[in-house]
mmCIF file with all atom_site columns, C-alpha atoms in Angstrom:
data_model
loop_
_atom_site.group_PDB
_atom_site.id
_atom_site.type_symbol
_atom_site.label_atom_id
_atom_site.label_alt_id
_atom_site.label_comp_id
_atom_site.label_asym_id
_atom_site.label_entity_id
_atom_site.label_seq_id
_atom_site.pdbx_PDB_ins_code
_atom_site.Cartn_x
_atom_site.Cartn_y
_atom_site.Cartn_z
_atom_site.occupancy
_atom_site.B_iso_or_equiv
_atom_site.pdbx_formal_charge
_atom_site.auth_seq_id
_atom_site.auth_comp_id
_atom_site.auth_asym_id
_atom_site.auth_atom_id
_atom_site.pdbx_PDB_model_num
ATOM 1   C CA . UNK D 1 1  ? 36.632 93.176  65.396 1.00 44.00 ? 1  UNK D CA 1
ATOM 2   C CA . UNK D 1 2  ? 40.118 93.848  65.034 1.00 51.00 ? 2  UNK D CA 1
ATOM 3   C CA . UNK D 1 3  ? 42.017 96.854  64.311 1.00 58.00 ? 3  UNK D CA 1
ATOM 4   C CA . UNK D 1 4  ? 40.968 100.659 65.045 1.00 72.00 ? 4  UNK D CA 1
ATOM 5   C CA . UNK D 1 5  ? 37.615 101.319 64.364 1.00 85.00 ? 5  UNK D CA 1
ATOM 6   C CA . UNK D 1 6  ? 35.853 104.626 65.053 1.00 90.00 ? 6  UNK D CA 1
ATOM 7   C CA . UNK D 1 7  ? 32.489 105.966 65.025 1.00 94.00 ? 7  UNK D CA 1
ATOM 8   C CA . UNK D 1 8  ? 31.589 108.477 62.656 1.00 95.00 ? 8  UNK D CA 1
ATOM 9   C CA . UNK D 1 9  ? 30.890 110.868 65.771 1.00 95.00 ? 9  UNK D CA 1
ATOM 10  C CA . UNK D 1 10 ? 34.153 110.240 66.626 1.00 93.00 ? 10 UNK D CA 1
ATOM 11  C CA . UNK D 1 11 ? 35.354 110.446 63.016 1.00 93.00 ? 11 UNK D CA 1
ATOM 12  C CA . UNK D 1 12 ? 33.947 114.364 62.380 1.00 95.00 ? 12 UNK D CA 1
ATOM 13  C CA . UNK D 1 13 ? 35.062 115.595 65.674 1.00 95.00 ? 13 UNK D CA 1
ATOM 14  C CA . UNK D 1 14 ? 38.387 114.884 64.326 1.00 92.00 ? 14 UNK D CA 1
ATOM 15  C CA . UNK D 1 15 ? 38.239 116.903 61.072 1.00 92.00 ? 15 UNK D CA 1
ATOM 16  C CA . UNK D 1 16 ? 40.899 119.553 61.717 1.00 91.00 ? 16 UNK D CA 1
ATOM 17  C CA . UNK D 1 17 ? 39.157 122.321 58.787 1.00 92.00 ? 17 UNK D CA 1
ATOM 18  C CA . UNK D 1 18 ? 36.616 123.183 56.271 1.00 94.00 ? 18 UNK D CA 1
ATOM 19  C CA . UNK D 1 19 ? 38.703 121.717 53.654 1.00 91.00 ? 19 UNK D CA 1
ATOM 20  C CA . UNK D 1 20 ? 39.141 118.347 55.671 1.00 91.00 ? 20 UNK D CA 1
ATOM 21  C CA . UNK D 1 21 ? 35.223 118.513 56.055 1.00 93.00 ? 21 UNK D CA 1
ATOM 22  C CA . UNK D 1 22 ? 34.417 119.283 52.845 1.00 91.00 ? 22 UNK D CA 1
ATOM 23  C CA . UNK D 1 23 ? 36.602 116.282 51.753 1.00 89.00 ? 23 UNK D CA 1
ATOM 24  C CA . UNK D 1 24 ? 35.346 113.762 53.933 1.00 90.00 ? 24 UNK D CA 1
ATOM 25  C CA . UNK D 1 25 ? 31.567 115.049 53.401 1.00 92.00 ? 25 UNK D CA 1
ATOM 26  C CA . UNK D 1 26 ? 31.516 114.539 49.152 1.00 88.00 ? 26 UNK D CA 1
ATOM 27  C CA . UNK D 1 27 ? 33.223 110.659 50.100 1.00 89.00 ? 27 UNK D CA 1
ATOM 28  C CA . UNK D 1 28 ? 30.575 109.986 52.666 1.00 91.00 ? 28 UNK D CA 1
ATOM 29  C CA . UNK D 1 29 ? 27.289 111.433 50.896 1.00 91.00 ? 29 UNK D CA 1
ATOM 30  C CA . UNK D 1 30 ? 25.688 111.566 47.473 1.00 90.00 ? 30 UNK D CA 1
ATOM 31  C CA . UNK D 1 31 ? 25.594 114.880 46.425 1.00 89.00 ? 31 UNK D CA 1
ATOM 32  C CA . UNK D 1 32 ? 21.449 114.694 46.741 1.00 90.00 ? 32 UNK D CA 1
ATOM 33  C CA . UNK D 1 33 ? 22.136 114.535 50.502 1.00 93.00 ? 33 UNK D CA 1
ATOM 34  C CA . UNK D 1 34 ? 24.844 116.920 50.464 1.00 92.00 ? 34 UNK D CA 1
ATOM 35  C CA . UNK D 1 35 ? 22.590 119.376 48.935 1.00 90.00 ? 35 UNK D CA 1
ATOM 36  C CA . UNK D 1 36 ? 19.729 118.257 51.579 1.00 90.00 ? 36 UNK D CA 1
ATOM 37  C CA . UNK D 1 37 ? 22.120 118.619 54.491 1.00 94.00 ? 37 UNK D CA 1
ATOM 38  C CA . UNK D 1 38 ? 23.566 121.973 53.218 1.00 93.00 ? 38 UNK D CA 1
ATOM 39  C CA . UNK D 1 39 ? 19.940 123.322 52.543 1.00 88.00 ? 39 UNK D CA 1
ATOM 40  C CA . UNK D 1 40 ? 18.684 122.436 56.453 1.00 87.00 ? 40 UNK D CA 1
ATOM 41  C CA . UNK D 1 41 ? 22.114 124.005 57.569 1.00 88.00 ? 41 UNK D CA 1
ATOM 42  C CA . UNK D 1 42 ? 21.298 127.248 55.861 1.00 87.00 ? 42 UNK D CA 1
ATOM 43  C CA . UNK D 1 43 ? 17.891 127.251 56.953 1.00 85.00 ? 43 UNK D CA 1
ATOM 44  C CA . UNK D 1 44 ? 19.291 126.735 60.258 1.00 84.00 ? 44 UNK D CA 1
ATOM 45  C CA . UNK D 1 45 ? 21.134 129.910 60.175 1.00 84.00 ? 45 UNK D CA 1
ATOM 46  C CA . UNK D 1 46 ? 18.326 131.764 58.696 1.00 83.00 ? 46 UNK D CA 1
ATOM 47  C CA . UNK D 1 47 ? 15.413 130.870 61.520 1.00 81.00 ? 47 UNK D CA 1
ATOM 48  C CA . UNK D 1 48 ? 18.409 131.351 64.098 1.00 79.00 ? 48 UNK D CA 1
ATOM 49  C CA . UNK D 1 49 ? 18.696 134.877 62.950 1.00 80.00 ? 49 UNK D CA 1
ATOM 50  C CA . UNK D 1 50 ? 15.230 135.767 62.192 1.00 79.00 ? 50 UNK D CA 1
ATOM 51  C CA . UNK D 1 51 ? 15.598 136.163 59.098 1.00 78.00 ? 51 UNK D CA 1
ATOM 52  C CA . UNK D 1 52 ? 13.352 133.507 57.352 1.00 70.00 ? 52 UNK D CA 1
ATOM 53  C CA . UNK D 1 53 ? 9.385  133.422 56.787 1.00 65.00 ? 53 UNK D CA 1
ATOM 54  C CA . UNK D 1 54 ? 7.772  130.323 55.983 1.00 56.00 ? 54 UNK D CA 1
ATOM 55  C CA . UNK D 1 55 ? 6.900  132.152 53.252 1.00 55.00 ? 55 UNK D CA 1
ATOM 56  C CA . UNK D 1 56 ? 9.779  132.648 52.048 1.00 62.00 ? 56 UNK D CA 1
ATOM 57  C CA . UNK D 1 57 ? 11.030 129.465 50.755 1.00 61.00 ? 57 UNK D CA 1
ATOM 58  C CA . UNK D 1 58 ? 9.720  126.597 48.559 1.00 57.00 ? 58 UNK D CA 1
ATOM 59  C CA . UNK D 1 59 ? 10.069 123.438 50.899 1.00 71.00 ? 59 UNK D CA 1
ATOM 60  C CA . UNK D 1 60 ? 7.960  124.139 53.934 1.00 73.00 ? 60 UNK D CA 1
ATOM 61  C CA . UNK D 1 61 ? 8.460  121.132 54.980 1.00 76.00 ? 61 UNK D CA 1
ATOM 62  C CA . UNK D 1 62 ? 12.437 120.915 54.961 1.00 79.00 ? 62 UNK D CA 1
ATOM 63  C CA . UNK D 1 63 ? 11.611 124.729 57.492 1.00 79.00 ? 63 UNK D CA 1
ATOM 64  C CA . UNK D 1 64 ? 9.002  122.903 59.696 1.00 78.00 ? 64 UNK D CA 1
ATOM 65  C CA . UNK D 1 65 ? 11.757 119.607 60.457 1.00 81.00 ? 65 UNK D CA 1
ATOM 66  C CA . UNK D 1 66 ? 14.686 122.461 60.488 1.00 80.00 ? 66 UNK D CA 1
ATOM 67  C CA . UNK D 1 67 ? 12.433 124.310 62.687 1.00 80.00 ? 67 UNK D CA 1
ATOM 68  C CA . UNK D 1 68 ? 11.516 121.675 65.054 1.00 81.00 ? 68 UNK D CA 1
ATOM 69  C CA . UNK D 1 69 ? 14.818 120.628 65.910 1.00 80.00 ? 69 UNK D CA 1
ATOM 70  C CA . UNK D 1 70 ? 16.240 123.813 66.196 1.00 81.00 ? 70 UNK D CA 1
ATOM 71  C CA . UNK D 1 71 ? 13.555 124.170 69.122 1.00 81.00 ? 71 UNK D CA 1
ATOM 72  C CA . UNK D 1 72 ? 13.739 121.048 70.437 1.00 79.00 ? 72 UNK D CA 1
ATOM 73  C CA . UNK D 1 73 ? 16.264 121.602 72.872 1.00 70.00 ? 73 UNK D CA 1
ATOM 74  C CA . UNK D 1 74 ? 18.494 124.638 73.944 1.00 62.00 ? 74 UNK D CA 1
ATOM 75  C CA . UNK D 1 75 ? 21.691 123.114 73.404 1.00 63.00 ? 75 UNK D CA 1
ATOM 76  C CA . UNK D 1 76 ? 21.039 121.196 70.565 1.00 79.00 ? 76 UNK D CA 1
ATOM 77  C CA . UNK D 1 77 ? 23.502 120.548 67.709 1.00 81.00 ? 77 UNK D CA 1
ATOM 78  C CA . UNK D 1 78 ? 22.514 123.344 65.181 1.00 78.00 ? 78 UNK D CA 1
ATOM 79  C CA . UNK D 1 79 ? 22.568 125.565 68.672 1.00 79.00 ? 79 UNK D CA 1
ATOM 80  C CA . UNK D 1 80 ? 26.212 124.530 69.479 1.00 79.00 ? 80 UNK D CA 1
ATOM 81  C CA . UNK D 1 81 ? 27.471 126.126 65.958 1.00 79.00 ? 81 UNK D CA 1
ATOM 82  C CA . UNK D 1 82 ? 25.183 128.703 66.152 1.00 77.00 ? 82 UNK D CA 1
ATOM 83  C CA . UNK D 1 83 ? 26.094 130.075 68.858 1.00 77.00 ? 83 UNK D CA 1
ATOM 84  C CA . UNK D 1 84 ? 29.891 129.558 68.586 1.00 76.00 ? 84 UNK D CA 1
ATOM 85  C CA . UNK D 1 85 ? 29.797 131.725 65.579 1.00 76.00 ? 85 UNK D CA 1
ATOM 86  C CA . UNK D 1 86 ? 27.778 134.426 67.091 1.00 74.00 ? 86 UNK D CA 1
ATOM 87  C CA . UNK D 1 87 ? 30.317 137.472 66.896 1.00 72.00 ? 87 UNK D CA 1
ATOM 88  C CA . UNK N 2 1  ? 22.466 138.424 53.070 1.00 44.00 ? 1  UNK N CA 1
ATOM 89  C CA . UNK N 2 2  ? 22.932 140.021 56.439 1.00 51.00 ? 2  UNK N CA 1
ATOM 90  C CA . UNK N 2 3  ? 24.233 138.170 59.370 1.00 57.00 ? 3  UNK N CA 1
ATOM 91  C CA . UNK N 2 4  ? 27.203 135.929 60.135 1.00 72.00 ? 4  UNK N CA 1
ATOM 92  C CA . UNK N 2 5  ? 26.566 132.840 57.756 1.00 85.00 ? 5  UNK N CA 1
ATOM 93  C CA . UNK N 2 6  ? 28.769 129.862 57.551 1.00 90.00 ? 6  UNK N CA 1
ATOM 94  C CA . UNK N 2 7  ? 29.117 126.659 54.952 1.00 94.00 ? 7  UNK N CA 1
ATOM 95  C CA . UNK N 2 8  ? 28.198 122.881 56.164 1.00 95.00 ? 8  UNK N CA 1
ATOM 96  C CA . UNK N 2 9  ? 31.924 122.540 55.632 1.00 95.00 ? 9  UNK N CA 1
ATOM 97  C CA . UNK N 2 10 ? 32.866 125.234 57.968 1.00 93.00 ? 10 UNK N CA 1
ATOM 98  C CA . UNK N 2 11 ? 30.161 124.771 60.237 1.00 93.00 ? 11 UNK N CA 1
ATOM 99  C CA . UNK N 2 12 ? 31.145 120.359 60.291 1.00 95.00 ? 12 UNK N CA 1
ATOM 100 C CA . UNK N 2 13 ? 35.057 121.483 61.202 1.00 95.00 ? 13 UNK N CA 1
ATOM 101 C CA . UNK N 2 14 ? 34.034 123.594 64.080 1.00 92.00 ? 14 UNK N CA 1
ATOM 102 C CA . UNK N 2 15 ? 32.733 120.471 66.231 1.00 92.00 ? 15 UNK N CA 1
ATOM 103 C CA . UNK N 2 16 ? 34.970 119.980 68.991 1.00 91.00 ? 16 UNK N CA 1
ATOM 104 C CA . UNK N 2 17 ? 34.297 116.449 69.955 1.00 92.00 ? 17 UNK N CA 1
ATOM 105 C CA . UNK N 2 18 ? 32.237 113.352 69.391 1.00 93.00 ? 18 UNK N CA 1
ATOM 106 C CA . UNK N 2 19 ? 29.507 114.345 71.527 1.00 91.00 ? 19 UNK N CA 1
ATOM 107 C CA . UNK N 2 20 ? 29.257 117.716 69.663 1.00 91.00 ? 20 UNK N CA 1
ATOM 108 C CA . UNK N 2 21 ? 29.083 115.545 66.289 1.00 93.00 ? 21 UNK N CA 1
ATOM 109 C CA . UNK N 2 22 ? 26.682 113.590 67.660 1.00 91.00 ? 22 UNK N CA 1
ATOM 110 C CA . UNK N 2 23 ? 24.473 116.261 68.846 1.00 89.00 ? 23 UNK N CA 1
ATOM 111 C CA . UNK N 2 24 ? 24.941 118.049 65.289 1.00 90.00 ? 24 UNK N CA 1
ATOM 112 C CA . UNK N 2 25 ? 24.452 115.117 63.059 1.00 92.00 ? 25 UNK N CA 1
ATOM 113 C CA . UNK N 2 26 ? 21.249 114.185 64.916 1.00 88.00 ? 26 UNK N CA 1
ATOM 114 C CA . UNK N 2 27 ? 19.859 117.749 64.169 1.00 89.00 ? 27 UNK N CA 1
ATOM 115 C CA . UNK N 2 28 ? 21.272 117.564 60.555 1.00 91.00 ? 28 UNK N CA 1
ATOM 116 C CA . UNK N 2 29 ? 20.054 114.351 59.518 1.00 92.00 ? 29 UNK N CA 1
ATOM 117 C CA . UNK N 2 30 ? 17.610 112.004 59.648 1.00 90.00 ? 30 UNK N CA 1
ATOM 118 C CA . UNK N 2 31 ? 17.590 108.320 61.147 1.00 89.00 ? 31 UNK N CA 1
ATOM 119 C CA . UNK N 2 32 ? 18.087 106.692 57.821 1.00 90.00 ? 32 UNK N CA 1
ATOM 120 C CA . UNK N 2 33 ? 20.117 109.337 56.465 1.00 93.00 ? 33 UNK N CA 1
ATOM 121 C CA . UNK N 2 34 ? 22.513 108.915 59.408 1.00 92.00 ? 34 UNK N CA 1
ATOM 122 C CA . UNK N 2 35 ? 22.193 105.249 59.381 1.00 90.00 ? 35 UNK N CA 1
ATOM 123 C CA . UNK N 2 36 ? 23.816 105.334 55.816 1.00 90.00 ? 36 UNK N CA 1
ATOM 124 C CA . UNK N 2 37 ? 26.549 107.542 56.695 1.00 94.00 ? 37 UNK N CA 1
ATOM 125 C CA . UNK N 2 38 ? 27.100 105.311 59.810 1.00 93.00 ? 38 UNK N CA 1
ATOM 126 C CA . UNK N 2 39 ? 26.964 102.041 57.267 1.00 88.00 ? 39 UNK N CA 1
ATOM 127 C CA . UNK N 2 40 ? 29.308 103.890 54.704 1.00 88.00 ? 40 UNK N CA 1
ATOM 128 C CA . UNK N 2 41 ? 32.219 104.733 57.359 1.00 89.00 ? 41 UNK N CA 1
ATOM 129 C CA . UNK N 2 42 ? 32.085 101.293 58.835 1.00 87.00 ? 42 UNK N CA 1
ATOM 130 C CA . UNK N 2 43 ? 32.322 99.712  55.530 1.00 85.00 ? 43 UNK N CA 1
ATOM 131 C CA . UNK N 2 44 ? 35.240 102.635 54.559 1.00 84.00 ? 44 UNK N CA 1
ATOM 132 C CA . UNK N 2 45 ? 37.577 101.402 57.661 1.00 84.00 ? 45 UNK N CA 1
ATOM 133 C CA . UNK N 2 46 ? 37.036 97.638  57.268 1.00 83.00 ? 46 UNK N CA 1
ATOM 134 C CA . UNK N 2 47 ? 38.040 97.693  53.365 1.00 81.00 ? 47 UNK N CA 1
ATOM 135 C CA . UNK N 2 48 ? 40.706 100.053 54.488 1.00 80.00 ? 48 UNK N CA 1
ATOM 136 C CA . UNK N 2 49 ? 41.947 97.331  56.682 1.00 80.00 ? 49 UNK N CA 1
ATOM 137 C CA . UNK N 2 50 ? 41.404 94.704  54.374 1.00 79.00 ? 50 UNK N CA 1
ATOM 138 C CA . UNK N 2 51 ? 38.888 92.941  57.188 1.00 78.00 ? 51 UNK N CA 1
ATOM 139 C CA . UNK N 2 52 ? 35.863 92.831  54.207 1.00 70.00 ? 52 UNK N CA 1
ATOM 140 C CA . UNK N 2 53 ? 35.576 91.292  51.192 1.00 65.00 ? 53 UNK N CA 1
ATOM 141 C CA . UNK N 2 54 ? 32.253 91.999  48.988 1.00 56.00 ? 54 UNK N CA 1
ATOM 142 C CA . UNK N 2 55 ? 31.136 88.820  49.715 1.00 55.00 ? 55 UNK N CA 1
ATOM 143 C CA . UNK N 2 56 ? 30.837 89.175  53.676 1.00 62.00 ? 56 UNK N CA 1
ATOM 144 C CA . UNK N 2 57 ? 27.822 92.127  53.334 1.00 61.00 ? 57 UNK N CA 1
ATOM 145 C CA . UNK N 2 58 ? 25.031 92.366  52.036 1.00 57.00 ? 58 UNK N CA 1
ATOM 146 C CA . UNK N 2 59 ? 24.915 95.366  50.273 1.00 71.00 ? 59 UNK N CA 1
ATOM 147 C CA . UNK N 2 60 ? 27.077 95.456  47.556 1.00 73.00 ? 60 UNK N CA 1
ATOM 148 C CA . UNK N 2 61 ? 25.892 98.425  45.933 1.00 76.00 ? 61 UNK N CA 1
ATOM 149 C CA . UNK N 2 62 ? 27.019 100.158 49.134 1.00 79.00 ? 62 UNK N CA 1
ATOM 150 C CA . UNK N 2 63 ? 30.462 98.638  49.623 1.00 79.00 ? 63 UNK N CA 1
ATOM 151 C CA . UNK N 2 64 ? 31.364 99.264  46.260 1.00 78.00 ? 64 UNK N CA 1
ATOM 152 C CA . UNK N 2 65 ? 30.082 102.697 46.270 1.00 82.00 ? 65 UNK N CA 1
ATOM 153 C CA . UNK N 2 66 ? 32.427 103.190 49.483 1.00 80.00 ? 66 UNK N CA 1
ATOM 154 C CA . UNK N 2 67 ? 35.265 101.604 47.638 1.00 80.00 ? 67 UNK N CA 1
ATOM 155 C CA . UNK N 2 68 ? 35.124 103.560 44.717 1.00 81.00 ? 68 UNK N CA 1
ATOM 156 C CA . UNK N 2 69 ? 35.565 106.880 46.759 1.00 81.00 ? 69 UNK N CA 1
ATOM 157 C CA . UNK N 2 70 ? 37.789 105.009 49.000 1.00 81.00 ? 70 UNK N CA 1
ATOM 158 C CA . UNK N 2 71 ? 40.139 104.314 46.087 1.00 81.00 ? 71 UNK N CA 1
ATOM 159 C CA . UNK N 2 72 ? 39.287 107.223 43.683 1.00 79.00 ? 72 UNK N CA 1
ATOM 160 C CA . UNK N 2 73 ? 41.876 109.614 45.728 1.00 70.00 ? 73 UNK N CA 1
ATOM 161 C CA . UNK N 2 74 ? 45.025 108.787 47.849 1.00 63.00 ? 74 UNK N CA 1
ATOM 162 C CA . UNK N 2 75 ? 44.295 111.730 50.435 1.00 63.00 ? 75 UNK N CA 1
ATOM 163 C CA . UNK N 2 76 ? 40.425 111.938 49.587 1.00 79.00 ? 76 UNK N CA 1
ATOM 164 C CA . UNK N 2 77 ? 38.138 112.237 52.499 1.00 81.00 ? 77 UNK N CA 1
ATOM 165 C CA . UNK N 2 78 ? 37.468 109.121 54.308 1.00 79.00 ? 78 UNK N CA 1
ATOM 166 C CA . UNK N 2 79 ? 41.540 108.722 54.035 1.00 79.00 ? 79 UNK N CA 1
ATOM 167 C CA . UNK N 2 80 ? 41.628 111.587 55.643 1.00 80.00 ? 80 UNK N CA 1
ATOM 168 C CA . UNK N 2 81 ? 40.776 110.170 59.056 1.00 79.00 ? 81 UNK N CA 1
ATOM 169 C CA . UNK N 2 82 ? 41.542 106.878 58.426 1.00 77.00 ? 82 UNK N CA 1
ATOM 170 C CA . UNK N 2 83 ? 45.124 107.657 58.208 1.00 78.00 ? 83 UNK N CA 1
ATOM 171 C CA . UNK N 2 84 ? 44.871 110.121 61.226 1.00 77.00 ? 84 UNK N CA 1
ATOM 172 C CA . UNK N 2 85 ? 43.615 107.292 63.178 1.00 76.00 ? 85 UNK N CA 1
ATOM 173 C CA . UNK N 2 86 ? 45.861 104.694 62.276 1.00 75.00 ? 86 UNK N CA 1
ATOM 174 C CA . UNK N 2 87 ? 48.472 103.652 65.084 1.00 72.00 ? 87 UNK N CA 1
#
């Protein structure tokens, strides 16, 4: 395999800002998965803080997978944004 | 909305390396999701290096999908890193 290849792990570490993110995210997924990954992100934030019911939302489902990982492990990766952006 | 709330886009920018992106991505996504975006970057470097023509893969739908966004801007997202990465 010649030339420099990198993995896509190694690909988003290297996005320098939310621009450069938001860039490389609508080139690298339909905007149905955008949406999906944006929704689980935002549930993320909202079970994080306490501030989400099951009951609160349509897609119980999309809560119970967001859920699960959240809990899955205490340094996770929702957990390593989550709490870098706790003030 | 009360709390500190971030974007995808924001939240993608604040990983700090590959490991982090890693973690993240496997929280964010699932298997197959992650499997296309894996696919899609691959395919993004290789015709960005001129190592793949359409007739190599299998998935044509895919590679021209990549191409199209590949093409579509000169400093679009995938370009983004590739030309960060490129010696």
């Amino acid at each position: 395999m010649p030339g420099n290849k990198i993995s896509l792990n190694d690909a988003v570490a290297r996005l320098r800002s939310a621009k450069e993110a938001q860039s490389f995210l609508e080139d690298l997924t339909t905007p149905a998965e955008r949406c999906a990954l944006e929704e689980r992100w935002r549930i993320a934030q909202y079970l994080d803080a306490g501030e989400l019911s099951y009951r609160e939302i349509a897609s119980t489902t999309t809560v119970a997978r967001v859920a699960r990982f959240l809990k899955a492990e205490p340094d996770g990766g929702y957990k390593i944004i989550l709490n870098r952006i706790k003030p």
